[in-house]
XYZ file of N, CA and C in Angstrom:
870
model
N 13.637 19.304 -16.356
C 13.403 17.880 -16.102
C 13.225 17.658 -14.599
N 12.257 16.807 -14.309
C 11.959 16.531 -12.908
C 12.104 15.048 -12.647
N 12.959 14.687 -11.708
C 13.138 13.293 -11.343
C 12.893 13.142 -9.844
N 12.419 11.995 -9.460
C 12.168 11.753 -8.045
C 12.329 10.279 -7.733
N 13.116 9.954 -6.719
C 13.172 8.590 -6.227
C 12.062 8.400 -5.205
N 11.337 7.306 -5.313
C 10.225 7.080 -4.414
C 10.140 5.613 -4.072
N 9.084 5.207 -3.376
C 8.926 3.828 -2.956
C 7.870 3.128 -3.775
N 7.663 1.876 -3.471
C 6.816 1.017 -4.292
C 5.349 1.387 -4.171
N 4.647 1.349 -5.284
C 3.220 1.663 -5.306
C 2.394 0.397 -5.178
N 1.363 0.456 -4.365
C 0.477 -0.691 -4.211
C -0.618 -0.713 -5.261
N -0.722 0.382 -6.055
C -1.757 0.425 -7.081
C -1.418 -0.535 -8.210
N -2.413 -1.187 -8.825
C -2.132 -2.127 -9.901
C -1.639 -1.413 -11.144
N -0.857 -2.128 -11.932
C -0.372 -1.583 -13.194
C -1.548 -1.404 -14.139
N -1.640 -0.245 -14.760
C -2.725 0.017 -15.685
C -2.432 -0.685 -16.998
N -3.373 -1.489 -17.481
C -3.166 -2.223 -18.724
C -3.593 -1.372 -19.909
N -3.060 -1.660 -21.119
C -3.456 -0.885 -22.296
C -4.956 -0.972 -22.535
N -5.525 0.104 -23.036
C -6.957 0.147 -23.316
C -7.255 -0.634 -24.591
N -8.221 -1.507 -24.548
C -8.637 -2.245 -25.734
C -10.090 -1.930 -26.021
N -10.397 -1.726 -27.288
C -11.753 -1.408 -27.709
C -12.194 -2.468 -28.700
N -13.107 -3.308 -28.307
C -13.570 -4.383 -29.179
C -15.087 -4.348 -29.264
N -15.607 -4.903 -30.356
C -17.056 -4.959 -30.556
C -17.420 -6.382 -30.958
N -18.199 -7.066 -30.162
C -18.491 -8.471 -30.398
C -19.766 -8.690 -31.188
N -20.622 -7.682 -31.300
C -21.850 -7.831 -32.079
C -22.268 -6.477 -32.627
N -23.082 -6.464 -33.642
C -23.494 -5.185 -34.234
C -24.096 -4.266 -33.184
N -23.795 -2.997 -33.302
C -24.281 -2.025 -32.336
C -25.477 -1.276 -32.881
N -26.378 -0.897 -31.984
C -27.537 -0.129 -32.406
C -27.253 1.372 -32.346
N -26.020 1.752 -31.907
C -25.683 3.166 -31.817
C -25.030 3.638 -33.105
N -25.248 4.875 -33.515
C -24.614 5.417 -34.725
C -23.096 5.365 -34.607
N -22.430 5.237 -35.761
C -20.971 5.134 -35.761
C -20.319 6.380 -35.186
N -20.879 7.549 -35.420
C -20.294 8.779 -34.900
C -20.283 8.777 -33.378
N -21.371 8.271 -32.781
C -21.428 8.197 -31.330
C -20.428 7.188 -30.793
N -20.231 6.090 -31.508
C -19.247 5.096 -31.091
C -17.851 5.701 -31.123
N -17.533 6.426 -32.197
C -16.217 7.054 -32.309
C -16.007 8.052 -31.180
N -17.016 8.814 -30.844
C -16.899 9.786 -29.761
C -16.667 9.091 -28.430
N -17.379 7.996 -28.187
C -17.221 7.260 -26.936
C -15.823 6.684 -26.823
N -15.282 6.172 -27.937
C -13.943 5.616 -27.915
C -12.918 6.709 -27.650
N -13.099 7.864 -28.275
C -12.186 8.986 -28.073
C -12.213 9.431 -26.619
N -13.382 9.480 -26.029
C -13.502 9.868 -24.636
C -12.821 8.850 -23.733
N -12.940 7.565 -24.083
C -12.297 6.533 -23.287
C -10.776 6.680 -23.321
N -10.232 7.014 -24.477
C -8.806 7.229 -24.589
C -8.368 8.414 -23.728
N -9.157 9.493 -23.736
C -8.846 10.654 -22.908
C -8.866 10.277 -21.430
N -9.868 9.512 -21.019
C -9.971 9.096 -19.628
C -8.783 8.228 -19.234
N -8.390 7.332 -20.128
C -7.270 6.440 -19.830
C -5.968 7.230 -19.710
N -5.797 8.217 -20.585
C -4.614 9.068 -20.519
C -4.557 9.809 -19.187
N -5.712 10.281 -18.724
C -5.751 10.998 -17.450
C -5.428 10.070 -16.293
N -5.876 8.807 -16.365
C -5.539 7.846 -15.314
C -4.038 7.621 -15.236
N -3.380 7.530 -16.385
C -1.931 7.335 -16.407
C -1.212 8.575 -15.888
N -1.734 9.746 -16.199
C -1.138 10.976 -15.675
C -1.258 11.012 -14.155
N -2.432 10.649 -13.651
C -2.623 10.639 -12.202
C -1.732 9.601 -11.532
N -1.481 8.488 -12.227
C -0.577 7.469 -11.700
C 0.812 8.049 -11.502
N 1.277 8.807 -12.505
C 2.578 9.467 -12.384
C 2.580 10.455 -11.225
N 1.481 11.188 -11.049
C 1.414 12.229 -10.026
C 1.233 11.685 -8.614
N 1.045 10.380 -8.469
C 0.893 9.797 -7.130
C 2.157 9.932 -6.302
N 3.336 9.778 -6.929
C 4.596 9.705 -6.198
C 4.412 8.816 -4.968
N 4.068 7.545 -5.205
C 3.649 6.664 -4.122
C 4.726 6.434 -3.075
N 4.288 6.385 -1.847
C 5.109 6.074 -0.688
C 6.137 7.136 -0.360
N 6.109 8.265 -1.047
C 6.881 9.400 -0.563
C 6.201 9.936 0.685
N 6.950 10.594 1.510
C 6.346 11.254 2.658
C 5.432 12.364 2.158
N 4.531 12.814 2.992
C 3.611 13.875 2.595
C 4.354 15.131 2.158
N 5.433 15.463 2.859
C 6.188 16.672 2.537
C 6.801 16.587 1.153
N 7.459 15.463 0.861
C 8.125 15.320 -0.428
C 7.118 15.125 -1.566
N 6.034 14.426 -1.286
C 5.013 14.253 -2.313
C 4.397 15.602 -2.677
N 4.107 16.411 -1.686
C 3.515 17.721 -1.940
C 4.455 18.580 -2.779
N 5.751 18.534 -2.482
C 6.709 19.319 -3.250
C 6.734 18.878 -4.706
N 6.786 17.572 -4.951
C 6.847 17.080 -6.320
C 5.583 17.433 -7.096
N 4.426 17.276 -6.462
C 3.162 17.615 -7.128
C 3.124 19.106 -7.460
N 3.591 19.944 -6.543
C 3.592 21.381 -6.790
C 4.534 21.752 -7.933
N 5.702 21.112 -8.010
C 6.647 21.419 -9.085
C 6.086 21.001 -10.442
N 5.530 19.792 -10.513
C 4.950 19.335 -11.776
C 3.775 20.223 -12.175
N 2.950 20.585 -11.216
C 1.787 21.429 -11.508
C 2.215 22.812 -11.991
N 3.286 23.350 -11.422
C 3.794 24.645 -11.873
C 4.205 24.583 -13.344
N 4.885 23.512 -13.714
C 5.319 23.354 -15.101
C 4.108 23.232 -16.026
N 3.175 22.360 -15.673
C 2.022 22.133 -16.543
C 1.115 23.361 -16.635
N 0.897 24.034 -15.523
C 0.020 25.209 -15.537
C 0.613 26.336 -16.385
N 1.926 26.499 -16.343
C 2.570 27.596 -17.060
C 2.849 27.282 -18.527
N 3.069 26.009 -18.844
C 3.503 25.656 -20.195
C 2.482 24.837 -20.970
N 1.270 24.743 -20.461
C 0.260 23.869 -21.061
C 0.102 24.108 -22.560
N 0.041 25.357 -22.972
C -0.180 25.671 -24.380
C 1.048 25.397 -25.243
N 2.204 25.190 -24.630
C 3.439 24.970 -25.382
C 3.806 23.495 -25.496
N 3.026 22.622 -24.841
C 3.382 21.210 -24.784
C 2.297 20.336 -25.406
N 2.724 19.261 -26.044
C 1.804 18.258 -26.554
C 1.460 17.267 -25.446
N 0.359 16.554 -25.564
C 0.048 15.514 -24.574
C 1.116 14.420 -24.588
N 1.240 13.722 -23.488
C 2.175 12.599 -23.413
C 1.704 11.501 -24.372
N 2.598 11.030 -25.236
C 2.234 10.023 -26.231
C 2.913 8.682 -25.989
N 3.532 8.498 -24.830
C 4.177 7.222 -24.531
C 3.140 6.118 -24.389
N 3.471 4.897 -24.774
C 2.539 3.779 -24.566
C 2.387 3.485 -23.083
N 1.258 2.904 -22.675
C 0.999 2.650 -21.253
C 2.076 1.818 -20.567
N 2.676 0.827 -21.272
C 3.669 -0.027 -20.624
C 5.030 0.644 -20.509
N 5.130 1.900 -20.962
C 6.328 2.709 -20.738
C 6.046 3.791 -19.698
N 4.803 4.243 -19.663
C 4.437 5.289 -18.703
C 4.406 4.755 -17.275
N 4.126 3.465 -17.110
C 4.193 2.857 -15.782
C 4.643 1.411 -15.958
N 5.700 1.007 -15.270
C 6.243 -0.335 -15.483
C 6.911 -0.832 -14.200
N 7.053 -2.151 -14.115
C 7.679 -2.771 -12.950
C 8.410 -4.029 -13.387
N 9.228 -4.575 -12.514
C 9.917 -5.818 -12.846
C 9.053 -7.016 -12.461
N 9.391 -8.228 -12.941
C 8.528 -9.388 -12.712
C 8.264 -9.720 -11.247
N 9.254 -9.531 -10.372
C 9.038 -9.913 -8.973
C 8.494 -8.776 -8.109
N 8.266 -7.623 -8.706
C 7.632 -6.534 -7.974
C 8.528 -5.745 -7.049
N 9.839 -5.910 -7.151
C 10.752 -5.184 -6.257
C 11.141 -3.817 -6.794
N 10.762 -3.514 -8.029
C 11.073 -2.208 -8.620
C 9.907 -1.757 -9.485
N 9.599 -0.493 -9.425
C 8.531 0.084 -10.231
C 8.913 1.501 -10.593
N 8.408 1.984 -11.707
C 8.729 3.343 -12.149
C 7.578 3.918 -12.951
N 7.562 5.241 -13.041
C 6.583 5.948 -13.851
C 7.324 7.008 -14.653
N 6.957 7.135 -15.920
C 7.648 8.053 -16.832
C 6.617 8.920 -17.531
N 6.891 10.211 -17.605
C 5.952 11.157 -18.217
C 6.758 12.127 -19.073
N 6.602 12.049 -20.396
C 7.328 12.920 -21.320
C 6.331 13.652 -22.203
N 6.479 14.965 -22.269
C 5.636 15.772 -23.150
C 6.529 16.577 -24.086
N 6.387 16.355 -25.374
C 7.168 17.092 -26.361
C 6.601 18.496 -26.517
N 7.453 19.426 -26.945
C 7.002 20.782 -27.189
C 6.277 20.906 -28.517
N 5.346 21.829 -28.591
C 4.715 22.125 -29.869
C 5.763 22.665 -30.848
N 5.451 22.632 -32.141
C 6.422 23.065 -33.149
C 6.845 24.510 -32.945
N 5.926 25.359 -32.487
C 6.237 26.773 -32.275
C 6.830 27.041 -30.889
N 6.983 25.997 -30.083
C 7.447 26.159 -28.710
C 8.971 26.198 -28.648
N 9.546 26.991 -27.740
C 10.998 26.991 -27.541
C 11.481 25.782 -26.747
N 10.550 24.941 -26.300
C 10.882 23.789 -25.462
C 10.885 22.519 -26.303
N 11.962 21.739 -26.220
C 12.030 20.456 -26.930
C 11.102 19.446 -26.277
N 11.243 19.273 -24.975
C 10.399 18.341 -24.246
C 10.562 18.577 -22.749
N 9.611 18.072 -21.983
C 9.678 18.066 -20.524
C 9.551 16.618 -20.087
N 10.441 16.170 -19.240
C 10.412 14.782 -18.779
C 10.343 14.745 -17.259
N 9.482 13.886 -16.752
C 9.371 13.674 -15.322
C 9.316 12.184 -15.039
N 9.830 11.759 -13.915
C 9.790 10.332 -13.589
C 9.956 10.128 -12.095
N 9.473 8.999 -11.624
C 9.876 8.512 -10.301
C 10.252 7.042 -10.443
N 11.246 6.644 -9.680
C 11.759 5.279 -9.729
C 11.901 4.758 -8.310
N 11.417 3.557 -8.105
C 11.581 2.898 -6.804
C 12.244 1.543 -6.998
N 13.267 1.295 -6.208
C 13.899 -0.018 -6.193
C 14.258 -0.323 -4.750
N 13.801 -1.460 -4.243
C 14.053 -1.811 -2.860
C 15.538 -2.039 -2.633
N 16.075 -1.364 -1.617
C 17.472 -1.515 -1.258
C 17.569 -1.749 0.239
N 18.691 -2.294 0.723
C 18.841 -2.510 2.165
C 18.684 -1.206 2.939
N 18.044 -1.282 4.090
C 17.810 -0.099 4.909
C 19.120 0.470 5.414
N 19.273 1.781 5.293
C 20.449 2.452 5.817
C 20.076 3.190 7.097
N 21.072 3.413 7.944
C 20.807 4.084 9.208
C 20.533 5.570 9.012
N 21.204 6.159 8.045
C 20.984 7.581 7.819
C 20.015 7.777 6.666
N 19.385 8.942 6.639
C 18.440 9.280 5.583
C 19.114 10.283 4.645
N 19.196 9.894 3.372
C 19.941 10.694 2.412
C 19.008 11.149 1.297
N 19.164 12.375 0.900
C 18.441 12.906 -0.267
C 19.378 13.819 -1.017
N 19.181 13.861 -2.340
C 20.005 14.729 -3.165
C 19.123 15.787 -3.801
N 19.660 16.987 -3.928
C 18.902 18.093 -4.505
C 19.783 18.846 -5.483
N 19.174 19.233 -6.621
C 19.879 20.012 -7.637
C 19.036 21.239 -7.982
N 18.918 22.203 -7.054
C 18.025 23.345 -7.303
C 18.678 24.436 -8.132
N 19.117 24.093 -9.361
C 19.751 25.115 -10.183
C 19.672 24.757 -11.662
N 19.153 25.645 -12.517
C 19.151 25.372 -13.951
C 20.575 25.306 -14.483
N 20.830 24.396 -15.428
C 22.155 24.267 -16.021
C 22.331 25.348 -17.074
N 23.409 26.143 -17.006
C 23.618 27.210 -17.986
C 23.755 26.661 -19.398
N 23.257 27.421 -20.391
C 23.361 27.016 -21.786
C 24.571 27.636 -22.462
N 25.314 28.467 -21.763
C 26.466 29.125 -22.359
C 27.680 28.996 -21.444
N 28.860 29.152 -22.048
C 30.103 29.188 -21.283
C 30.117 30.484 -20.486
N 30.099 30.368 -19.163
C 29.958 31.548 -18.319
C 31.191 32.433 -18.346
N 32.346 31.876 -18.685
C 33.549 32.684 -18.798
C 33.459 33.610 -20.005
N 32.911 33.080 -21.106
C 32.799 33.871 -22.331
C 31.574 34.779 -22.334
N 30.616 34.501 -21.445
C 29.368 35.276 -21.441
C 29.026 35.735 -20.012
N 29.810 36.683 -19.469
C 29.532 37.171 -18.107
C 28.176 37.840 -17.973
N 27.639 38.370 -19.089
C 26.314 38.974 -19.043
C 25.242 37.937 -18.739
N 25.496 36.675 -19.129
C 24.579 35.576 -18.853
C 24.503 35.331 -17.346
N 25.656 35.365 -16.678
C 25.684 35.201 -15.216
C 24.860 36.297 -14.555
N 25.061 37.532 -15.009
C 24.361 38.659 -14.392
C 22.848 38.536 -14.573
N 22.413 38.219 -15.798
C 20.975 38.206 -16.084
C 20.248 37.088 -15.361
N 20.838 35.889 -15.364
C 20.102 34.724 -14.861
C 20.476 34.311 -13.438
N 21.626 34.738 -12.946
C 22.057 34.272 -11.629
C 22.190 35.402 -10.609
N 22.814 36.505 -11.016
C 22.991 37.592 -10.066
C 21.721 38.426 -9.909
N 21.128 38.834 -11.030
C 19.928 39.672 -10.955
C 18.753 38.928 -10.334
N 18.725 37.612 -10.438
C 17.638 36.820 -9.869
C 17.959 36.292 -8.472
N 19.185 36.547 -8.005
C 19.624 36.104 -6.664
C 19.549 34.594 -6.494
N 19.753 33.833 -7.578
C 19.683 32.380 -7.469
C 20.769 31.824 -6.559
N 21.927 32.439 -6.562
C 23.012 31.891 -5.747
C 22.735 32.016 -4.255
N 21.813 32.888 -3.884
C 21.478 33.027 -2.467
C 20.880 31.742 -1.913
N 20.192 30.960 -2.761
C 19.620 29.695 -2.306
C 20.725 28.710 -1.926
N 21.762 28.622 -2.756
C 22.878 27.725 -2.446
C 23.549 28.129 -1.146
N 23.784 29.426 -0.984
C 24.447 29.915 0.218
C 23.615 29.620 1.468
N 22.305 29.823 1.370
C 21.432 29.588 2.523
C 21.340 28.101 2.858
N 21.197 27.253 1.832
C 21.050 25.814 2.071
C 22.299 25.216 2.695
N 23.481 25.699 2.299
C 24.716 25.140 2.838
C 24.930 25.507 4.307
N 24.157 26.451 4.815
C 24.237 26.812 6.238
C 23.364 25.910 7.108
N 22.514 25.102 6.478
C 21.608 24.229 7.232
C 22.365 22.971 7.662
N 22.345 22.627 8.949
C 23.004 21.397 9.405
C 22.453 20.168 8.688
N 23.332 19.337 8.158
C 22.914 18.143 7.433
C 23.004 18.291 5.926
N 23.148 19.527 5.438
C 23.284 19.764 4.003
C 24.744 20.064 3.676
N 25.250 19.422 2.651
C 26.619 19.662 2.197
C 26.676 19.489 0.685
N 27.733 19.967 0.060
C 27.835 19.825 -1.404
C 27.874 18.361 -1.815
N 27.228 18.061 -2.929
C 27.264 16.716 -3.491
C 28.164 16.712 -4.714
N 29.123 15.791 -4.727
C 30.035 15.657 -5.857
C 29.747 14.318 -6.527
N 29.313 14.367 -7.777
C 28.990 13.139 -8.492
C 30.244 12.289 -8.686
N 30.125 10.963 -8.522
C 31.282 10.097 -8.775
C 31.612 9.986 -10.260
N 30.704 10.466 -11.127
C 30.909 10.372 -12.568
C 31.687 11.588 -13.076
N 32.837 11.335 -13.673
C 33.626 12.419 -14.255
C 32.869 13.091 -15.391
N 32.109 12.303 -16.156
C 31.331 12.866 -17.265
C 30.288 13.853 -16.751
N 29.578 13.490 -15.685
C 28.563 14.377 -15.120
C 29.211 15.645 -14.578
N 30.325 15.491 -13.873
C 31.005 16.667 -13.317
C 31.486 17.594 -14.427
N 31.947 17.042 -15.531
C 32.433 17.872 -16.626
C 31.293 18.596 -17.336
N 30.097 18.038 -17.266
C 28.949 18.658 -17.917
C 28.352 19.795 -17.123
N 28.589 19.805 -15.808
C 28.069 20.867 -14.963
C 29.022 22.060 -14.970
N 28.453 23.244 -14.805
C 29.275 24.438 -14.682
C 29.420 24.775 -13.198
N 30.341 25.670 -12.847
C 30.491 26.065 -11.433
C 29.238 26.687 -10.842
N 28.311 27.139 -11.689
C 27.092 27.772 -11.188
C 26.058 26.767 -10.703
N 26.246 25.486 -11.017
C 25.273 24.465 -10.633
C 25.411 24.143 -9.146
N 24.292 24.077 -8.461
C 24.279 23.685 -7.052
C 23.799 22.252 -6.935
N 24.679 21.362 -6.512
C 24.312 19.972 -6.258
C 24.549 19.720 -4.777
N 23.490 19.396 -4.051
C 23.552 19.278 -2.603
C 23.106 17.902 -2.148
N 23.604 17.469 -0.996
C 23.185 16.213 -0.401
C 22.739 16.476 1.027
N 21.625 15.859 1.400
C 21.103 15.967 2.768
C 21.339 14.627 3.453
N 22.098 14.613 4.506
C 22.456 13.369 5.199
C 22.195 13.561 6.688
N 21.116 12.981 7.174
C 20.724 13.130 8.578
C 20.367 11.767 9.151
N 20.341 11.664 10.449
C 20.085 10.398 11.126
C 18.598 10.087 11.276
N 17.756 11.121 11.349
C 16.343 10.903 11.630
C 15.470 11.384 10.483
N 14.421 10.629 10.215
C 13.472 10.973 9.159
C 12.841 12.334 9.422
N 12.571 12.642 10.692
C 11.936 13.917 11.020
C 12.815 15.095 10.613
N 14.124 14.946 10.782
C 15.045 16.022 10.404
C 15.050 16.228 8.897
N 15.012 15.131 8.147
C 14.966 15.223 6.693
C 13.690 15.927 6.241
N 12.564 15.569 6.858
C 11.293 16.193 6.479
C 11.303 17.689 6.788
N 11.881 18.049 7.904
C 11.939 19.458 8.279
C 12.787 20.258 7.297
N 13.923 19.698 6.908
C 14.795 20.376 5.944
C 14.108 20.508 4.598
N 13.456 19.430 4.158
C 12.763 19.481 2.877
C 11.651 20.522 2.898
N 10.875 20.569 3.976
C 9.728 21.470 4.065
C 10.165 22.927 4.204
N 11.127 23.203 5.085
C 11.460 24.581 5.438
C 12.534 25.204 4.561
N 13.348 24.389 3.904
C 14.482 24.939 3.165
C 14.502 24.537 1.687
N 14.456 23.238 1.404
C 14.570 22.787 0.021
C 13.333 23.160 -0.792
N 12.163 22.957 -0.235
C 10.919 23.208 -0.967
C 10.805 24.649 -1.455
N 10.950 25.659 -0.576
C 10.843 27.039 -1.089
C 11.932 27.390 -2.087
N 13.144 26.839 -1.907
C 14.227 27.122 -2.850
C 13.922 26.515 -4.214
N 13.467 25.262 -4.227
C 13.179 24.584 -5.486
C 12.074 25.299 -6.253
N 11.019 25.733 -5.554
C 9.906 26.403 -6.232
C 10.318 27.776 -6.758
N 11.191 28.454 -6.030
C 11.637 29.768 -6.489
C 12.533 29.646 -7.713
N 13.415 28.641 -7.728
C 14.287 28.423 -8.882
C 13.445 28.064 -10.113
N 12.457 27.191 -9.945
C 11.595 26.826 -11.062
C 10.816 28.033 -11.557
N 10.365 28.864 -10.647
C 9.637 30.079 -11.036
C 10.514 30.975 -11.908
N 11.776 31.135 -11.525
C 12.697 31.961 -12.314
C 12.857 31.379 -13.720
N 13.010 30.054 -13.808
C 13.172 29.427 -15.124
C 11.921 29.629 -15.978
N 10.747 29.465 -15.374
C 9.498 29.629 -16.124
C 9.340 31.066 -16.623
N 9.712 32.028 -15.803
C 9.519 33.425 -16.167
C 10.605 33.941 -17.099
N 11.846 33.542 -16.860
C 12.972 34.104 -17.596
C 13.362 33.308 -18.838
N 13.108 32.020 -18.845
C 13.643 31.163 -19.907
C 12.570 30.508 -20.760
N 11.563 29.937 -20.129
C 10.627 29.089 -20.868
C 9.649 29.874 -21.727
N 9.265 31.056 -21.290
C 8.206 31.778 -22.004
C 8.665 33.100 -22.613
N 9.522 33.778 -21.935
C 9.842 35.151 -22.346
C 10.506 35.177 -23.719
N 9.989 36.005 -24.617
C 10.576 36.187 -25.939
C 11.403 37.463 -25.928
N 12.691 37.302 -26.189
C 13.598 38.437 -26.122
C 14.494 38.405 -27.357
N 14.436 39.457 -28.179
C 15.201 39.471 -29.420
C 16.697 39.362 -29.178
N 17.189 39.922 -28.085
C 18.625 39.892 -27.850
C 19.106 38.497 -27.481
N 18.152 37.576 -27.176
C 18.547 36.220 -26.837
C 18.391 35.243 -27.998
N 17.963 35.727 -29.148
C 17.826 34.870 -30.314
C 19.214 34.451 -30.782
N 19.435 33.145 -30.921
C 20.752 32.648 -31.301
C 20.804 32.413 -32.799
N 22.011 32.519 -33.350
C 22.206 32.280 -34.767
C 22.147 30.802 -35.091
N 22.124 30.506 -36.396
C 21.980 29.127 -36.833
C 23.157 28.263 -36.386
N 24.363 28.772 -36.469
C 25.541 27.989 -36.082
C 25.544 27.704 -34.583
N 25.199 28.725 -33.789
C 25.161 28.531 -32.339
C 24.057 27.542 -31.954
N 22.931 27.624 -32.663
C 21.839 26.696 -32.386
C 22.264 25.249 -32.676
N 22.948 25.052 -33.780
C 23.414 23.712 -34.126
C 24.405 23.189 -33.095
N 25.265 24.068 -32.603
C 26.241 23.653 -31.598
C 25.556 23.283 -30.282
N 24.540 24.058 -29.900
C 23.775 23.736 -28.699
C 23.068 22.388 -28.838
N 22.477 22.152 -30.003
C 21.794 20.887 -30.244
C 22.771 19.716 -30.208
N 23.953 19.914 -30.803
C 24.963 18.859 -30.796
C 25.406 18.541 -29.375
N 25.612 19.589 -28.569
C 26.028 19.380 -27.182
C 24.931 18.702 -26.370
N 23.686 19.162 -26.561
C 22.561 18.574 -25.833
C 22.428 17.085 -26.128
N 22.471 16.737 -27.417
C 22.293 15.340 -27.798
C 23.441 14.466 -27.301
N 24.651 15.010 -27.331
C 25.788 14.250 -26.823
C 25.631 13.974 -25.329
N 25.193 14.995 -24.584
C 25.018 14.833 -23.135
C 23.893 13.856 -22.834
N 22.788 13.936 -23.594
C 21.668 13.013 -23.388
C 22.080 11.586 -23.710
N 22.772 11.402 -24.828
C 23.173 10.059 -25.250
C 24.090 9.411 -24.206
N 25.060 10.171 -23.718
C 25.989 9.618 -22.733
C 25.291 9.329 -21.414
N 24.329 10.161 -21.042
C 23.572 9.892 -19.817
C 22.812 8.578 -19.919
N 22.203 8.327 -21.073
C 21.486 7.070 -21.280
C 22.457 5.894 -21.235
N 23.584 6.015 -21.939
C 24.551 4.925 -22.013
C 25.192 4.637 -20.658
N 25.557 5.684 -19.933
C 26.297 5.513 -18.683
C 25.413 5.256 -17.474
N 24.123 5.517 -17.616
C 23.224 5.368 -16.467
C 22.115 4.354 -16.750
N 21.173 4.715 -17.608
C 19.996 3.873 -17.815
C 20.337 2.506 -18.402
N 21.178 2.465 -19.425
C 21.480 1.192 -20.073
C 22.268 0.258 -19.174
N 22.894 0.793 -18.147
C 23.632 -0.044 -17.202
C 22.755 -0.481 -16.024
N 21.907 0.424 -15.526
C 21.154 0.160 -14.299
C 19.773 -0.450 -14.550
N 19.102 -0.019 -15.609
C 17.746 -0.491 -15.834
C 17.643 -2.010 -16.010
N 18.525 -2.662 -16.772
C 18.408 -4.125 -16.891
C 18.511 -4.844 -15.560
N 19.314 -4.336 -14.651
C 19.445 -4.971 -13.325
C 18.184 -4.765 -12.490
N 17.508 -3.638 -12.684
C 16.319 -3.344 -11.892
C 15.046 -3.934 -12.487
N 14.913 -3.881 -13.835
C 13.645 -4.224 -14.467
C 13.710 -5.400 -15.435
N 14.901 -5.934 -15.688
C 15.026 -7.021 -16.653
C 15.245 -6.481 -18.053
N 15.737 -7.343 -18.939
C 16.122 -6.913 -20.275
C 14.925 -6.461 -21.119
N 13.812 -7.185 -21.057
C 12.667 -6.867 -21.912
C 12.076 -5.498 -21.588
N 11.786 -5.284 -20.310
C 11.205 -3.998 -19.900
C 12.205 -2.874 -20.130
N 13.458 -3.104 -19.763
C 14.488 -2.074 -19.914
C 14.649 -1.655 -21.363
N 14.682 -2.632 -22.264
C 14.846 -2.311 -23.685
C 13.709 -1.444 -24.196
N 12.488 -1.771 -23.793
C 11.306 -1.028 -24.239
C 11.340 0.424 -23.731
N 11.675 0.601 -22.476
C 11.641 1.931 -21.869
C 12.803 2.785 -22.358
N 13.993 2.212 -22.401
C 15.157 2.978 -22.846
C 14.987 3.417 -24.301
N 14.397 2.567 -25.134
C 14.150 2.953 -26.529
C 13.216 4.161 -26.598
N 12.181 4.172 -25.773
C 11.247 5.296 -25.765
C 11.929 6.587 -25.305
N 12.817 6.478 -24.315
C 13.539 7.649 -23.820
C 14.496 8.161 -24.889
N 15.199 7.251 -25.563
C 16.110 7.660 -26.635
C 15.352 8.374 -27.744
N 14.171 7.866 -28.053
C 13.360 8.491 -29.098
C 12.973 9.915 -28.701
N 12.555 10.082 -27.445
C 12.197 11.419 -26.961
C 13.398 12.349 -26.938
N 14.562 11.800 -26.598
C 15.797 12.590 -26.541
C 16.359 12.901 -27.938
N 15.858 12.208 -28.963
C 16.379 12.402 -30.306
C 17.748 11.807 -30.516
N 18.031 10.665 -29.828
C 19.372 10.055 -29.907
C 19.310 8.584 -30.326
N 18.247 8.196 -31.049
C 18.166 6.823 -31.531
C 19.243 6.550 -32.581
């Protein structure tokens, strides 16, 4: 999952595509159907590009987000379905224009090991702070209890040298561990998860850290996940039916609580009840927690 906080977009909200015919057409029906299908494809691409704008991010951060999303799409294209969210969920804003967001969810194909991939950016105007803060989570969340499965640590963390990124980043001035104020979030993370916060006084320092340290670490971690987890078929990693059910139960519980404790509390304040209800329902549907 890819999330990004960004600033307000000046581009207009894309309205739903409407196809109407006011008088008989001289074109064959097959050609009309093809033209309509092409229009839908074009509109879908416009909404995808809207998501990929990451508006008002700095060039450094925008480039990183575009590269991460492109890595996912280029590697998993055959395993994912097109985004099927309605236009007013894929890009939405509040009535007074102080908050805007873009949401992009692609479900996995039936034969795919991936349930779904979700990406979003959210902007909400807040009072200016003197320091520049960014949060980074460059670490995949383990799917197993690491105490009971030390071989899992070796295969995915030690052999891939993922922990070296955490060690290197914590040596950079301005970067320190981030501890979530939510007890639920902290309980869901394992000790192997790296959650970092960048707190510096100048925008230039933040950009330098993002470009020289966070960006290469984030891309390397994503590369490991794509190569080791998302595509590779390994018989020794096939889980039994009971373990699969337990993983699904845990996943859905974590998703449901995240929606309840975060989105359902914050979205109405940012976007109003009508927009929030529409978007949260779509996210719950994608998460399988309706």
